[in-house]
Amino acid sequence: MQEWTGFLAAVRTGGWVMYPLSLLAVLALTIIIDRAYVFMRFAHVPVNVLRSTRLGADGSTPTWAASLSRLAAHNAFNRMSEPWLPEPAAPLWLREASSQSVAAQIERDMSRGLWLLETIVTAAPLLGLLGTIVGMMRSFQLFGGNGLVDPGGVTGGVAQSLVATAIGLVVAVFALFAFNYFSRRLDRLMDELESFANARLNEMRLARGNDGERP
């Protein structure tokens, strides 16, 4: 309890800069929780889906389609599977173009909010620096022509500058680790989707008995 009280006192010491810093911290935490849920819910894929390169026994229902049917409807691999579902009339070049369009949409959806997290990484230290400048200016204003006027006010201004800087760095570091993790997770997801699409393309080329269609 004493630690929490001390933390609140330190936040109050930081001055008005703590309000935008607190807002950035709340935004960062909200984005992190949201993206963590999205990646956990819609980026999961069974291992056998990536390894499967065989069509079903009847030649129409692929084995990977049965595995994907157990996932959420908006799962990234379910969305990527739509251009590759059995449809004899669809040419391969059209399937490839459709899969590229789906992949671009998935990347946009999965990266939603990451730009704001990246902005927080830059903005939080700058706000902390602003708090440092304001606190130091407050301290210097207390020096009069006859020397030091208010020692307590000077130390309060220095404390304000230090607290603002510390909180800004903490928010920035927290957001930076989260941004890097989700960026790496998104890159890995896009690589897996590309591998999945390439496997489906190879299946169809093998089933049609040629090296691919020409436009």
C-alpha atoms as one frame of an Amber mdcrd trajectory, in Angstrom:
protein
   0.000   0.000   0.000   2.829   2.364   0.830   4.485   1.606  -2.505   1.266
   2.480  -4.370   0.885   5.694  -2.388   4.479   6.617  -3.140   3.913   5.929
  -6.825   0.852   8.191  -6.926   2.798  10.910  -5.131   5.591  10.618  -7.698
   3.063  10.887 -10.534   1.588  14.032  -9.000   5.094  15.433  -8.688   5.594
  15.031 -12.420   3.234  17.914 -13.173   0.867  18.386 -16.101   3.067  16.347
 -18.457   1.923  13.249 -16.598  -1.570  13.585 -18.076  -0.581  13.034 -21.725
   1.962  10.437 -20.597  -0.785   8.580 -18.734  -2.972   8.736 -21.840  -0.169
   7.271 -23.960   0.351   4.510 -21.395  -3.355   3.603 -21.467  -3.396   3.625
 -25.289  -0.304   1.418 -25.436  -1.776  -1.071 -22.966  -5.079  -1.153 -24.874
  -3.358  -1.811 -28.205  -1.152  -4.500 -26.693  -4.105  -6.363 -25.185  -6.112
  -6.041 -28.404  -3.296  -7.253 -30.667  -2.408 -10.083 -28.283  -6.004 -11.332
 -28.476  -6.140 -10.944 -32.267  -2.920 -12.857 -32.877  -3.893 -15.574 -30.406
  -7.395 -15.951 -31.854  -6.912 -15.409 -35.594  -3.271 -16.267 -36.361  -3.230
 -19.796 -34.942  -2.859 -22.659 -37.384  -2.467 -26.425 -36.837   0.974 -27.713
 -37.784  -0.483 -30.313 -40.135  -2.014 -27.557 -42.290   1.418 -26.180 -43.188
   2.841 -29.662 -43.727  -0.050 -31.069 -45.732   0.476 -31.060 -49.489  -2.003
 -33.791 -50.397  -5.494 -33.676 -51.812  -8.307 -35.610 -50.238  -9.122 -39.167
 -51.188 -11.960 -38.070 -53.468  -9.753 -35.506 -55.231 -12.051 -32.629 -54.345
 -11.767 -32.009 -50.608  -8.179 -31.205 -49.559  -6.953 -32.563 -46.236  -5.927
 -29.058 -45.133  -9.463 -27.766 -45.660 -10.790 -30.197 -43.053  -8.218 -28.960
 -40.537  -9.018 -25.310 -41.217 -12.747 -25.904 -40.778 -12.142 -26.278 -37.036
 -10.650 -22.774 -36.770 -12.425 -19.423 -36.391 -14.111 -18.097 -39.511 -11.894
 -15.000 -39.569  -8.696 -16.963 -38.982  -5.942 -15.746 -41.311  -5.441 -19.201
 -42.831  -9.170 -19.682 -43.340  -9.242 -16.404 -45.252  -6.187 -17.396 -47.284
  -7.731 -20.770 -48.139 -10.697 -19.268 -50.003  -8.830 -18.648 -53.304  -7.543
 -22.256 -53.215 -10.743 -24.172 -52.597 -11.616 -26.682 -55.342 -13.077 -24.871
 -58.342 -12.083 -26.433 -61.675 -13.024 -23.398 -63.770 -10.739 -20.961 -61.930
  -7.349 -20.469 -63.631  -4.195 -20.503 -61.535  -3.259 -16.915 -62.346  -6.612
 -15.745 -60.954  -6.112 -17.787 -57.784  -2.640 -16.284 -57.298  -3.956 -12.740
 -57.750  -6.792 -13.391 -55.308  -4.426 -14.831 -52.706  -2.166 -11.784 -52.976
  -5.148  -9.497 -52.428  -6.279 -11.546 -49.414  -2.743 -11.497 -47.965  -2.587
  -7.704 -48.256  -5.932  -7.370 -46.470  -4.841  -9.760 -43.722  -1.638  -7.774
 -43.192  -3.636  -4.545 -42.872  -6.063  -6.105 -40.407  -3.413  -7.749 -38.238
  -1.233  -4.624 -38.092  -4.094  -2.333 -37.091  -2.987  -0.031 -34.266   0.711
  -0.851 -34.551   1.396   2.546 -36.134   0.039   4.169 -32.978   2.225   1.935
 -30.821   5.240   2.993 -32.889   4.237   6.638 -32.434   4.068   6.161 -28.660
   7.635   4.829 -28.714   8.766   8.182 -30.079   6.283  10.499 -28.362   6.642
   9.265 -24.769  10.356  10.142 -24.353   9.754  13.521 -26.006   6.987  14.301
 -23.538   9.270  13.189 -20.734  11.941  15.525 -22.066   9.389  18.325 -22.190
   8.579  17.656 -18.540  12.288  17.814 -17.758  12.627  21.202 -19.447   9.547
  22.583 -17.703  10.751  21.358 -14.308  14.226  22.798 -14.771  12.795  26.139
 -15.929  10.664  26.202 -12.798  13.754  25.562 -10.669  15.840  28.269 -12.346
  13.055  30.832 -11.934  13.380  30.458  -8.174  16.899  31.822  -8.217  16.760
  35.537  -7.450  19.332  38.250  -7.579  20.364  37.608  -3.975  20.921  33.919
  -4.421  18.722  30.964  -3.657  15.206  32.002  -2.651  13.267  28.765  -2.139
  15.330  25.557  -1.770  12.172  23.459  -1.464  10.806  24.827  -4.709  14.079
  24.107  -6.516  14.164  20.490  -5.398  10.496  20.140  -6.342  11.214  21.334
  -9.867  14.135  18.920 -10.197  11.947  16.086  -8.914   9.292  16.983 -11.486
  11.813  16.837 -14.291  13.202  13.477 -13.159   9.800  11.852 -12.697   8.553
  12.987 -16.119  11.684  11.669 -17.811  11.505   8.335 -16.007   7.831   7.754
 -16.773   8.324   8.719 -20.414  11.169   6.231 -20.779   9.207   3.465 -19.066
   6.222   3.942 -21.392   8.497   4.083 -24.449  10.429   0.931 -23.535   7.216
  -0.961 -22.790   5.697   0.073 -26.123   8.940  -0.643 -27.999   9.160  -4.248
 -26.816   5.501  -4.796 -27.669   5.844  -3.181 -31.116   8.886  -5.276 -31.991
   7.174  -8.466 -30.819   4.012  -7.882 -32.840   5.999  -6.775 -35.897   8.040
  -9.980 -35.745   4.895 -12.023 -35.181   3.259 -10.385 -38.204   6.299 -11.092
 -40.390   6.229 -14.740 -39.356   2.498 -14.958 -40.065   2.946 -13.521 -43.561
   5.763 -16.009 -44.244   3.503 -18.864 -43.126   0.673 -17.614 -45.325   3.029
 -17.412 -48.288   4.204 -20.974 -47.649   0.599 -22.103 -47.359  -0.355 -20.450
 -50.659   2.707 -21.848 -52.432   1.855 -25.347 -51.201  -1.687 -25.028 -52.536
  -0.376 -23.727 -55.865   2.017 -26.673 -56.177  -0.829 -29.075 -55.362  -2.945
 -27.720 -58.183  -0.097 -27.667 -60.660   0.680 -31.267 -59.813  -2.977 -32.256
 -60.076  -3.295 -30.623 -63.489  -0.148 -32.312 -64.704   1.664 -29.211 -65.966
   4.035 -26.490 -64.815   1.307 -23.874 -64.472  -1.011 -22.006 -66.741   0.098
 -19.306 -69.132  -2.023 -16.158 -69.528
